[in-house]
mmCIF file of C-alpha atoms in Angstrom:
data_model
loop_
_atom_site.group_PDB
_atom_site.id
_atom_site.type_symbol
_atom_site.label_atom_id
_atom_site.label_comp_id
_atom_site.label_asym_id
_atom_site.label_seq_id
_atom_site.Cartn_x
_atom_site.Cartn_y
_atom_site.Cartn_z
ATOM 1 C CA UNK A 1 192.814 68.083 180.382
ATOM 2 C CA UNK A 2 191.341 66.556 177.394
ATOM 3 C CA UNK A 3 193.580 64.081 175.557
ATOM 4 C CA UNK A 4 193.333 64.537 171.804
ATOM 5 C CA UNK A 5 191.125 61.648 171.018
ATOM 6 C CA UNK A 6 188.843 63.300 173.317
ATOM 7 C CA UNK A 7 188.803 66.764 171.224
ATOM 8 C CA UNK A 8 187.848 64.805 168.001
ATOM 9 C CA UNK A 9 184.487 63.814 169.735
ATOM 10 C CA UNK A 10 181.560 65.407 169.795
ATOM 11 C CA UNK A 11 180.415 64.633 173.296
ATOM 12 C CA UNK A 12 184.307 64.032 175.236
ATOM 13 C CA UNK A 13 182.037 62.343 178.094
ATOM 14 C CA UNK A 14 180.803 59.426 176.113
ATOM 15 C CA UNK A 15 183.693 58.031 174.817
ATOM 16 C CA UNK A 16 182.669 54.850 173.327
ATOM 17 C CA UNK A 17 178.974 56.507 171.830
ATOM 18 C CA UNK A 18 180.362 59.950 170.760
ATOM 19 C CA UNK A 19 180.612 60.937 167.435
ATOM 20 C CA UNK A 20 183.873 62.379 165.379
ATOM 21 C CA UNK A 21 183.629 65.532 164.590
ATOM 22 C CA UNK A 22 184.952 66.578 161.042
ATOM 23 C CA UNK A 23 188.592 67.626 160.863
ATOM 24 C CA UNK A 24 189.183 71.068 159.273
ATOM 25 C CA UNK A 25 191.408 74.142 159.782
ATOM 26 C CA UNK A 26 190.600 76.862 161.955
ATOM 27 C CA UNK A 27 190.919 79.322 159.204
ATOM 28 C CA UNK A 28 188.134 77.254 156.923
ATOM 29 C CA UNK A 29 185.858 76.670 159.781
ATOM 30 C CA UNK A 30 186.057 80.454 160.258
ATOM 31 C CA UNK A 31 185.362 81.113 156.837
ATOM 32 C CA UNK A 32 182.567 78.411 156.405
ATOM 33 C CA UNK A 33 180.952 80.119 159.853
ATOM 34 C CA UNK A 34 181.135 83.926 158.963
ATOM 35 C CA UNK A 35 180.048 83.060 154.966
ATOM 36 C CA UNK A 36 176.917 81.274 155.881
ATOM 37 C CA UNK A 37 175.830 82.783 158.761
ATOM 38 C CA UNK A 38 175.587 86.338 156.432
ATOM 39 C CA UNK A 39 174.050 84.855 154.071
ATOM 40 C CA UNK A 40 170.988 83.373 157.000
ATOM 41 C CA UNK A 41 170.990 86.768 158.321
ATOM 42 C CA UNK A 42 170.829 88.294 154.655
ATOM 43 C CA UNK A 43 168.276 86.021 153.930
ATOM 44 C CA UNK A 44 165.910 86.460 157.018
ATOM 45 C CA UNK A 45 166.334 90.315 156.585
ATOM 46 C CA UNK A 46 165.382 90.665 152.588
ATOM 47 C CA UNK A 47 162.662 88.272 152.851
ATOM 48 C CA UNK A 48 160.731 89.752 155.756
ATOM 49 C CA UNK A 49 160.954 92.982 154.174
ATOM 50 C CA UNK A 50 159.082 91.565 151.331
ATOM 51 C CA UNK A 51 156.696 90.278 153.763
ATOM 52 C CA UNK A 52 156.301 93.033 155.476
ATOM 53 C CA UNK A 53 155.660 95.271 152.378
ATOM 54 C CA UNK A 54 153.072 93.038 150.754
ATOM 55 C CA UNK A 55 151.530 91.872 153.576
ATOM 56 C CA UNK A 56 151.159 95.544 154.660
ATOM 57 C CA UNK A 57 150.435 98.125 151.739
ATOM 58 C CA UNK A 58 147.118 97.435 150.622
ATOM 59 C CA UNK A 59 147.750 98.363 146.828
ATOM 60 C CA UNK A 60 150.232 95.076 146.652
ATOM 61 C CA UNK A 61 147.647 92.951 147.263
ATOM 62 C CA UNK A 62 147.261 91.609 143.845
ATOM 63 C CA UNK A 63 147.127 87.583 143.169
ATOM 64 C CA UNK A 64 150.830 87.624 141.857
ATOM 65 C CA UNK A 65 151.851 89.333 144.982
ATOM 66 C CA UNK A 66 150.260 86.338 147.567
ATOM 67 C CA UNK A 67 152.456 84.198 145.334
ATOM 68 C CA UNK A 68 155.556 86.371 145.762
ATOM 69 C CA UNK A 69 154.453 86.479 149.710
ATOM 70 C CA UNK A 70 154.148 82.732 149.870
ATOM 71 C CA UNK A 71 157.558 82.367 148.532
ATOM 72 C CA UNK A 72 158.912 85.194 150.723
ATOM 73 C CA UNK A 73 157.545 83.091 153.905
ATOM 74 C CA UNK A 74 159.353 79.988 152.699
ATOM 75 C CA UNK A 75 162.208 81.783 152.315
ATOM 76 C CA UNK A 76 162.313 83.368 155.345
ATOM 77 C CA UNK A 77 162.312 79.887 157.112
ATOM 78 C CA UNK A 78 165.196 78.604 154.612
ATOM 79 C CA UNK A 79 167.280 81.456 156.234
ATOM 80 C CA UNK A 80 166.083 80.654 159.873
ATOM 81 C CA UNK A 81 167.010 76.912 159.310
ATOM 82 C CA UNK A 82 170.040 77.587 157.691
ATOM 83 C CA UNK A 83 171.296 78.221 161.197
ATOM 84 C CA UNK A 84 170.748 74.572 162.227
ATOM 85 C CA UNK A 85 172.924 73.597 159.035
ATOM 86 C CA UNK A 86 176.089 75.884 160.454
ATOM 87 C CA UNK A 87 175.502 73.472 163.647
ATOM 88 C CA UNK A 88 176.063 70.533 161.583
ATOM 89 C CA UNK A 89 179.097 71.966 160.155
ATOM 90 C CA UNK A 90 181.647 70.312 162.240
ATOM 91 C CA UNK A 91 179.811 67.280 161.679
ATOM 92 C CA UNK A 92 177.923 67.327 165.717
ATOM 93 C CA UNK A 93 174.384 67.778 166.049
ATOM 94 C CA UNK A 94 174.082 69.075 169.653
ATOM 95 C CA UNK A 95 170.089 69.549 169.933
ATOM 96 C CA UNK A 96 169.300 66.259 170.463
ATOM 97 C CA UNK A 97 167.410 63.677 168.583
ATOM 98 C CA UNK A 98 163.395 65.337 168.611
ATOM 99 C CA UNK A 99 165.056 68.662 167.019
ATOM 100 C CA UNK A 100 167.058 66.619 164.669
ATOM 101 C CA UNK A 101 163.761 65.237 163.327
ATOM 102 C CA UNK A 102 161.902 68.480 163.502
ATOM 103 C CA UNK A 103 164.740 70.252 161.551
ATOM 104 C CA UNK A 104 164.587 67.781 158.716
ATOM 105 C CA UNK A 105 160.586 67.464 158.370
ATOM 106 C CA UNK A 106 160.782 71.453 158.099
ATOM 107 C CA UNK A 107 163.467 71.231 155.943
ATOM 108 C CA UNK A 108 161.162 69.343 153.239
ATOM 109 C CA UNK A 109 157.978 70.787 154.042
ATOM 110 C CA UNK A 110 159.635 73.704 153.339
ATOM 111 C CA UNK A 111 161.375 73.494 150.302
ATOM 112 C CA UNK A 112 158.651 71.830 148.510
ATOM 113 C CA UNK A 113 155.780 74.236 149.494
ATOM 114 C CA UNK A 114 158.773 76.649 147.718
ATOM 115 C CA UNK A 115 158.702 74.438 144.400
ATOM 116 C CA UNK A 116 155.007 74.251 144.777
ATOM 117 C CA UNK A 117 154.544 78.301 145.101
ATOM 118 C CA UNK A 118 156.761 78.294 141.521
ATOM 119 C CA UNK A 119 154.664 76.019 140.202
ATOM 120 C CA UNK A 120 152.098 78.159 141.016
ATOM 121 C CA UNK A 121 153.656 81.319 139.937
ATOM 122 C CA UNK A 122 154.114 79.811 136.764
ATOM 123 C CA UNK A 123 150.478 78.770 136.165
ATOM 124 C CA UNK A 124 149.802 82.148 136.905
ATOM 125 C CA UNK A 125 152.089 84.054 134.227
ATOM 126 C CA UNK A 126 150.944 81.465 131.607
ATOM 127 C CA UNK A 127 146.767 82.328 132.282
ATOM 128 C CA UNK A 128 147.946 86.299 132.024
ATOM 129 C CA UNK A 129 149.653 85.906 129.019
ATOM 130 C CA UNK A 130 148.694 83.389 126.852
ATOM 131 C CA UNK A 131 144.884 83.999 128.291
ATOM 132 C CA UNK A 132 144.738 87.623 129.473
ATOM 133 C CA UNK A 133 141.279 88.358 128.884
ATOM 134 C CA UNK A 134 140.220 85.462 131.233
ATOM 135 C CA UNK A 135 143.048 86.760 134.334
ATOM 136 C CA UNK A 136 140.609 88.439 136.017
ATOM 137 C CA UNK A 137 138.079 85.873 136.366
ATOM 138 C CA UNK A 138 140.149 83.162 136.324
ATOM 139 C CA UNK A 139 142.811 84.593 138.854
ATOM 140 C CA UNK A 140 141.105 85.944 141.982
ATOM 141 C CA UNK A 141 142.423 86.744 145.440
ATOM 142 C CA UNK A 142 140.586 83.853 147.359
ATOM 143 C CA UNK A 143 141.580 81.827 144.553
ATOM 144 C CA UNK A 144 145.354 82.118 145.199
ATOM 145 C CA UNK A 145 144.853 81.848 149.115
ATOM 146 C CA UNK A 146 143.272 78.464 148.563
ATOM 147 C CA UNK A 147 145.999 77.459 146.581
ATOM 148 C CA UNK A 148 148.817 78.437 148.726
ATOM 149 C CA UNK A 149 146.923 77.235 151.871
ATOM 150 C CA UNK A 150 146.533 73.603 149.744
ATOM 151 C CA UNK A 151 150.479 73.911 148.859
ATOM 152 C CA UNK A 152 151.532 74.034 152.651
ATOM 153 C CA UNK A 153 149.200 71.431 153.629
ATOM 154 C CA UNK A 154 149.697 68.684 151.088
ATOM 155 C CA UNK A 155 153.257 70.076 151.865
ATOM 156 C CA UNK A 156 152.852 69.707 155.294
ATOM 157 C CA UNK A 157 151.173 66.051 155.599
ATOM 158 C CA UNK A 158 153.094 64.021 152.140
ATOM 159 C CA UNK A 159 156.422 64.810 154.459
ATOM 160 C CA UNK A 160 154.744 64.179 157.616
ATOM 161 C CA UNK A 161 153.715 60.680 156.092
ATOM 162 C CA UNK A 162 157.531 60.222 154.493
ATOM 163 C CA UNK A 163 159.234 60.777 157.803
ATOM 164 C CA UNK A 164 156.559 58.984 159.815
ATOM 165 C CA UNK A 165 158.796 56.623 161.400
ATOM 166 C CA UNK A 166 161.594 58.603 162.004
ATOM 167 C CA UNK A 167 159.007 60.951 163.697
ATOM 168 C CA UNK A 168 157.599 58.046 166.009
ATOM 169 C CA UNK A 169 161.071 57.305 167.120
ATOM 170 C CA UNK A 170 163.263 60.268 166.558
ATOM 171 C CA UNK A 171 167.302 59.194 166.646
ATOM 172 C CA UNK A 172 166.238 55.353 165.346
ATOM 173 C CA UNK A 173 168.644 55.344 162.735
ATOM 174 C CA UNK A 174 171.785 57.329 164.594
ATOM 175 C CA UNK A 175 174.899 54.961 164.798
ATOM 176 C CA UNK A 176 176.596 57.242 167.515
ATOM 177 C CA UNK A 177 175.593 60.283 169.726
ATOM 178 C CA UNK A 178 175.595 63.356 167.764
ATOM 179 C CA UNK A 179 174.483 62.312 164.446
ATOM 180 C CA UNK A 180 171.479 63.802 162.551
ATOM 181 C CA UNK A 181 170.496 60.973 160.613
ATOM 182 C CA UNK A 182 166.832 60.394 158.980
ATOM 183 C CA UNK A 183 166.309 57.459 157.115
ATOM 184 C CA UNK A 184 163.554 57.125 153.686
ATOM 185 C CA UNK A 185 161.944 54.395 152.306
ATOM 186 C CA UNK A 186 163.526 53.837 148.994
ATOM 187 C CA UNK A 187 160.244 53.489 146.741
ATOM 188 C CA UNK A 188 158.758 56.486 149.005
ATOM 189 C CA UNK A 189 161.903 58.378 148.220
ATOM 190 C CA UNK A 190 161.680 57.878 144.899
ATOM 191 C CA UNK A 191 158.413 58.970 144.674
ATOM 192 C CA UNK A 192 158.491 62.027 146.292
ATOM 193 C CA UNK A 193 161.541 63.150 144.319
ATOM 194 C CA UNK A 194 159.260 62.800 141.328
ATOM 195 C CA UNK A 195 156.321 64.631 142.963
ATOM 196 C CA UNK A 196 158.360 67.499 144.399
ATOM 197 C CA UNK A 197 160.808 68.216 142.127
ATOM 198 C CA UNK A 198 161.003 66.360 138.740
ATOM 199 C CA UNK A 199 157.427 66.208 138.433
ATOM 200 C CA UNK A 200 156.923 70.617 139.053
ATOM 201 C CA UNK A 201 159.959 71.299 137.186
ATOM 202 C CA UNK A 202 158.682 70.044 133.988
ATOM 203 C CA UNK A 203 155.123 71.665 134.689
ATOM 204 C CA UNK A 204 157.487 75.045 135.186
ATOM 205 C CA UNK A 205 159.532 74.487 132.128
ATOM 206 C CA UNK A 206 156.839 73.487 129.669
ATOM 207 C CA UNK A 207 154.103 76.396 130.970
ATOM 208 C CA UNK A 208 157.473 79.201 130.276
ATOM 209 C CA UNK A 209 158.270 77.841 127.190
ATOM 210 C CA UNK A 210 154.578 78.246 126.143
ATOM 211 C CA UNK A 211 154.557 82.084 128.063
ATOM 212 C CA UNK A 212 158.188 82.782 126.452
ATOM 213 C CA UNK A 213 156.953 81.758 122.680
ATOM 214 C CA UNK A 214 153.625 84.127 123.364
ATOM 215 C CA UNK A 215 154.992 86.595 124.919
ATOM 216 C CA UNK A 216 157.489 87.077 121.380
ATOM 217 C CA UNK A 217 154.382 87.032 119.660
ATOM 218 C CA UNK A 218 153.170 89.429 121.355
ATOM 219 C CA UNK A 219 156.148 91.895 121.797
ATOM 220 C CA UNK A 220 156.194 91.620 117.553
ATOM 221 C CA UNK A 221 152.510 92.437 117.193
ATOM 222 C CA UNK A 222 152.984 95.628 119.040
ATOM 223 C CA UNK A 223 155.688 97.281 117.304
ATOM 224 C CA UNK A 224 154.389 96.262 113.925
ATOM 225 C CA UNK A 225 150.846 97.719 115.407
ATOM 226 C CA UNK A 226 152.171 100.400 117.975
ATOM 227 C CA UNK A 227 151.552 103.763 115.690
ATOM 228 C CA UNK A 228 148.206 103.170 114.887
ATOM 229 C CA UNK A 229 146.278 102.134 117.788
ATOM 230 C CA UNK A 230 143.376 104.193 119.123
ATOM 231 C CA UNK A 231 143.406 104.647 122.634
ATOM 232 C CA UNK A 232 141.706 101.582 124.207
ATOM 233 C CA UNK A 233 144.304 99.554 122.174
ATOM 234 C CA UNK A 234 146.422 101.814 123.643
ATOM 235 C CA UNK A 235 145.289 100.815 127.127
ATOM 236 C CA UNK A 236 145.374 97.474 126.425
ATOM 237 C CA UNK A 237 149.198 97.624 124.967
ATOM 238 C CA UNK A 238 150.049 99.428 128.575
ATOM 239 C CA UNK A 239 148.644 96.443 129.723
ATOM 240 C CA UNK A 240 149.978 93.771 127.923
ATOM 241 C CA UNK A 241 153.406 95.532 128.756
ATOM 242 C CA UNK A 242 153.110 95.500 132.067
ATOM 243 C CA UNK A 243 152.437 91.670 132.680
ATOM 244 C CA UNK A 244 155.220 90.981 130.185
ATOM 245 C CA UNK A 245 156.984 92.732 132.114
ATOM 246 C CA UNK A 246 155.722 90.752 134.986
ATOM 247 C CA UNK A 247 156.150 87.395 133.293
ATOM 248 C CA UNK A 248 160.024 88.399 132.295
ATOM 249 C CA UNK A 249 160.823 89.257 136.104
ATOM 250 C CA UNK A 250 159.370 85.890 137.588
ATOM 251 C CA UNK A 251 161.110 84.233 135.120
ATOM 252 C CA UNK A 252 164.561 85.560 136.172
ATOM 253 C CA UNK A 253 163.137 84.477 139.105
ATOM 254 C CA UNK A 254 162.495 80.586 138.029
ATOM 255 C CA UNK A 255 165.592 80.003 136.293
ATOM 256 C CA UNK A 256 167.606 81.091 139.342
ATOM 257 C CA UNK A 257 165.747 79.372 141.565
ATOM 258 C CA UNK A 258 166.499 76.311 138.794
ATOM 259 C CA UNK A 259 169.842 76.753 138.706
ATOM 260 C CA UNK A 260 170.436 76.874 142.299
ATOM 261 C CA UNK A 261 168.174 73.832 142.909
ATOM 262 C CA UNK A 262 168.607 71.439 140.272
ATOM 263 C CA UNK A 263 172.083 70.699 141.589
ATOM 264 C CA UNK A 264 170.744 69.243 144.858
ATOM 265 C CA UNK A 265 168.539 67.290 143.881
ATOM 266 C CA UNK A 266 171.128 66.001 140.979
ATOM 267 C CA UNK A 267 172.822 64.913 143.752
ATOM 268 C CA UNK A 268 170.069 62.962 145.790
ATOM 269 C CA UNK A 269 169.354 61.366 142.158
ATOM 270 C CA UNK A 270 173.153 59.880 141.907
ATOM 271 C CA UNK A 271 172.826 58.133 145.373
ATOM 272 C CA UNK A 272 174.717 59.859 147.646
ATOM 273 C CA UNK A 273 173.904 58.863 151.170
ATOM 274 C CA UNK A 274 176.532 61.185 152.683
ATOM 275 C CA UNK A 275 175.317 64.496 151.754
ATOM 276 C CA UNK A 276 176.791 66.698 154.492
ATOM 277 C CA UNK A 277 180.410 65.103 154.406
ATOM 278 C CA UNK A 278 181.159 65.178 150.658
ATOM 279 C CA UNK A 279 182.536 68.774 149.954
ATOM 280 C CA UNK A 280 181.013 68.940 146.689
ATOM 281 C CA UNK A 281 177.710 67.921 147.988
ATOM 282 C CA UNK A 282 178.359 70.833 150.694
ATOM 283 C CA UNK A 283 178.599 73.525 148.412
ATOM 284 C CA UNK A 284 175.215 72.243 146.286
ATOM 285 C CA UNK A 285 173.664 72.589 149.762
ATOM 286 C CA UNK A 286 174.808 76.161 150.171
ATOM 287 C CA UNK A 287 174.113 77.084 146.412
ATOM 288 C CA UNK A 288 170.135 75.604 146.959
ATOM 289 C CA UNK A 289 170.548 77.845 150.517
ATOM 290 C CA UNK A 290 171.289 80.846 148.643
ATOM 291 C CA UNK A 291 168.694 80.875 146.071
ATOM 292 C CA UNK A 292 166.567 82.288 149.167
ATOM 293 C CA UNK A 293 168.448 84.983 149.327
ATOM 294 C CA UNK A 294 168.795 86.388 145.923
ATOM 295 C CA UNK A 295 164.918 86.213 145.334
ATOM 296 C CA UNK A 296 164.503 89.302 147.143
ATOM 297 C CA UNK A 297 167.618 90.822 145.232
ATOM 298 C CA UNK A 298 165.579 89.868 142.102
ATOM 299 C CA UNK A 299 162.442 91.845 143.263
ATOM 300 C CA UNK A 300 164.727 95.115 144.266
ATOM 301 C CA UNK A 301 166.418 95.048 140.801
ATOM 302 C CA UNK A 302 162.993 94.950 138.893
ATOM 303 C CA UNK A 303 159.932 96.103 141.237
ATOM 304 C CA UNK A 304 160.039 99.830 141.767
ATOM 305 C CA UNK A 305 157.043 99.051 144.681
ATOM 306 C CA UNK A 306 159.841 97.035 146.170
ATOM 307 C CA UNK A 307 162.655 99.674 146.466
ATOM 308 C CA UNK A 308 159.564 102.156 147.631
ATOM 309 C CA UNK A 309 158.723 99.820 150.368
ATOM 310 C CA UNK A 310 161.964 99.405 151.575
ATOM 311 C CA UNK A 311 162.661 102.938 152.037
ATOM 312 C CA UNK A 312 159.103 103.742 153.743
ATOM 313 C CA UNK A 313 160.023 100.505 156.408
ATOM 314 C CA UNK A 314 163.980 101.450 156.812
ATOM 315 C CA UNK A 315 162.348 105.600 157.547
ATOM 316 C CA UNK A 316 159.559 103.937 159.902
ATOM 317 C CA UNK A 317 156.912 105.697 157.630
ATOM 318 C CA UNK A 318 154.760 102.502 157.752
ATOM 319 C CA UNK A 319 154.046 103.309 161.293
ATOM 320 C CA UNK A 320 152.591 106.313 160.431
ATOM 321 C CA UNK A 321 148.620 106.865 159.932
ATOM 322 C CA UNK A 322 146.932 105.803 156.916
ATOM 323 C CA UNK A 323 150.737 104.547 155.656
ATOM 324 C CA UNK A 324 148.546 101.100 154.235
ATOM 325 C CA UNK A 325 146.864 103.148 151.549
ATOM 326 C CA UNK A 326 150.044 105.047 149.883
ATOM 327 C CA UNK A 327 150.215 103.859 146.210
ATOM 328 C CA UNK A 328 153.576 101.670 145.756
ATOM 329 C CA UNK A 329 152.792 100.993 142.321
#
């Protein structure tokens, strides 16, 4: 029978390497357990129906969508690795040291190919407003793709490089069995805190504030203008509407994803080394978790080709013949 010195430890058999776990009531745990697990399995389940529509329906594949589908995929990972965060919940990492490492390299790579894909998204919603008559040219398929692919890779090998010698020797900086503990050069930290988030973050601010002071411009020119257009200014209006309409949804978009974000990384500027124990640091994890989730909420609140997607995958309809061609627009 375990003593209860032994229950506090995360592995009972190595008494004098183990661990502590963290002490909290049964009730909390519970709580803690059933909130975020919904919320990973809400998140995996909104965001691969967004991949699945865009990726599938032919008339979604615009340049803004890609964007929206790059963000979906990073999403969809934040939910699959939230489940590795409910592990470390008691304060035990039971994987062992190589998945520790892996967990945290994906964990970056991830979230900044995220702030990199707003970045983007943002870049695009400035050219189609404040330069409309240039989108077309200027904001091509293959375009996009390039840029996303370049946003996962530079994604992929800056954090590679960061974590390079906690990758080499996975577990090198654990004081006891159980811990998931990666360690950062302090300059290197510094810089990529400025490169992936405070550097973007301004680019996204300052690019909205230019779309948000055009696109009032440009809601005032067409009601002073709106009774006597002729019909190709008419057409062009429709137009103009439409990627306001755009801009205004991706920016509920970017000042959630803000909002939910800045917190963490607010945190990681004041210092704190002990991210996972602090209970205010815990719930500025789970708030920069969540963002993941409500992006698709966004999309079913505003995109009508969103809500018509869903119901055509829930019915099965997209396994029907010549299902990739139906107009969701």
């Amino acid at each position: 029978m375990k003593t209860f010195d032994e229950a506090e430890l995360c592995f009972p058999q190595l008494l004098n390497s183990s661990c502590r776990k963290a002490m909290r009531s049964h009730s909390v745990s519970m709580l803690t357990y059933v909130l975020l697990s919904s919320i990973s399995v809400l998140t995996v389940t909104l965001n691969l129906l967004v991949i699945i529509s865009i990726s599938h329906f032919k008339k979604l594949h615009t340049p803004t969508n890609l964007l929206l589908l790059s963000l979906a995929v990073s999403d969809f990972f934040v939910g699959l690795l939230m489940f590795f965060q409910i592990i470390l919940i008691d304060g035990c990492w039971l994987l062992g040291d190589l998945m520790c490492i892996l967990y945290y390299a994906l964990d970056y790579i991830i979230t900044s190919a995220s702030i990199g894909t707003m970045v983007l998204i943002s870049v695009d919603r400035y050219v189609a407003i404040c330069d409309p008559l240039q989108y077309s040219t200027k904001v091509t398929q293959k375009r996009v793709q390039v840029c996303v692919c370049l946003c996962w890779m530079c994604s992929a090998f800056c954090h590679s490089l960061l974590l390079m010698d906690n990758l080499e020797q996975p577990g090198r900086y654990n004081s006891c069995s159980g811990e998931c503990v990666v360690v950062i050069n302090y300059i290197a930290g510094i810089a990529d805190l400025f490169l992936s988030f405070i550097g973007p973050v301004t680019v996204i601010i300052v690019l909205y504030m230019r779309v948000f002071v055009v696109a009032v411009s440009q809601a005032r020119a067409m009601r002073f203008h709106i009774a006597a257009v002729t019909l190709h200014q008419s057409v062009k209006v429709t137009v103009n509407k439409s990627e306001l309409k755009a801009a205004r949804t991706l920016g509920v978009v970017i000042v959630v994803f803000l909002i939910c974000v800045c917190p963490y990384f607010c945190v990681a500027l004041s210092g704190q080394d002990t991210l996972l124990n602090a209970s205010s640091a815990a719930f500025v994890i789970c708030l920069f978790y969540f963002n993941s989730c409500l992006n698709p909420v966004i999309y079913a609140f505003f995109y009508p080709w969103f809500r018509n997607s869903i119901k055509l995958i829930v019915t099965l309809k997209i396994l029907q013949p010549g299902s990739r061609e139906a107009n969701m627009l």
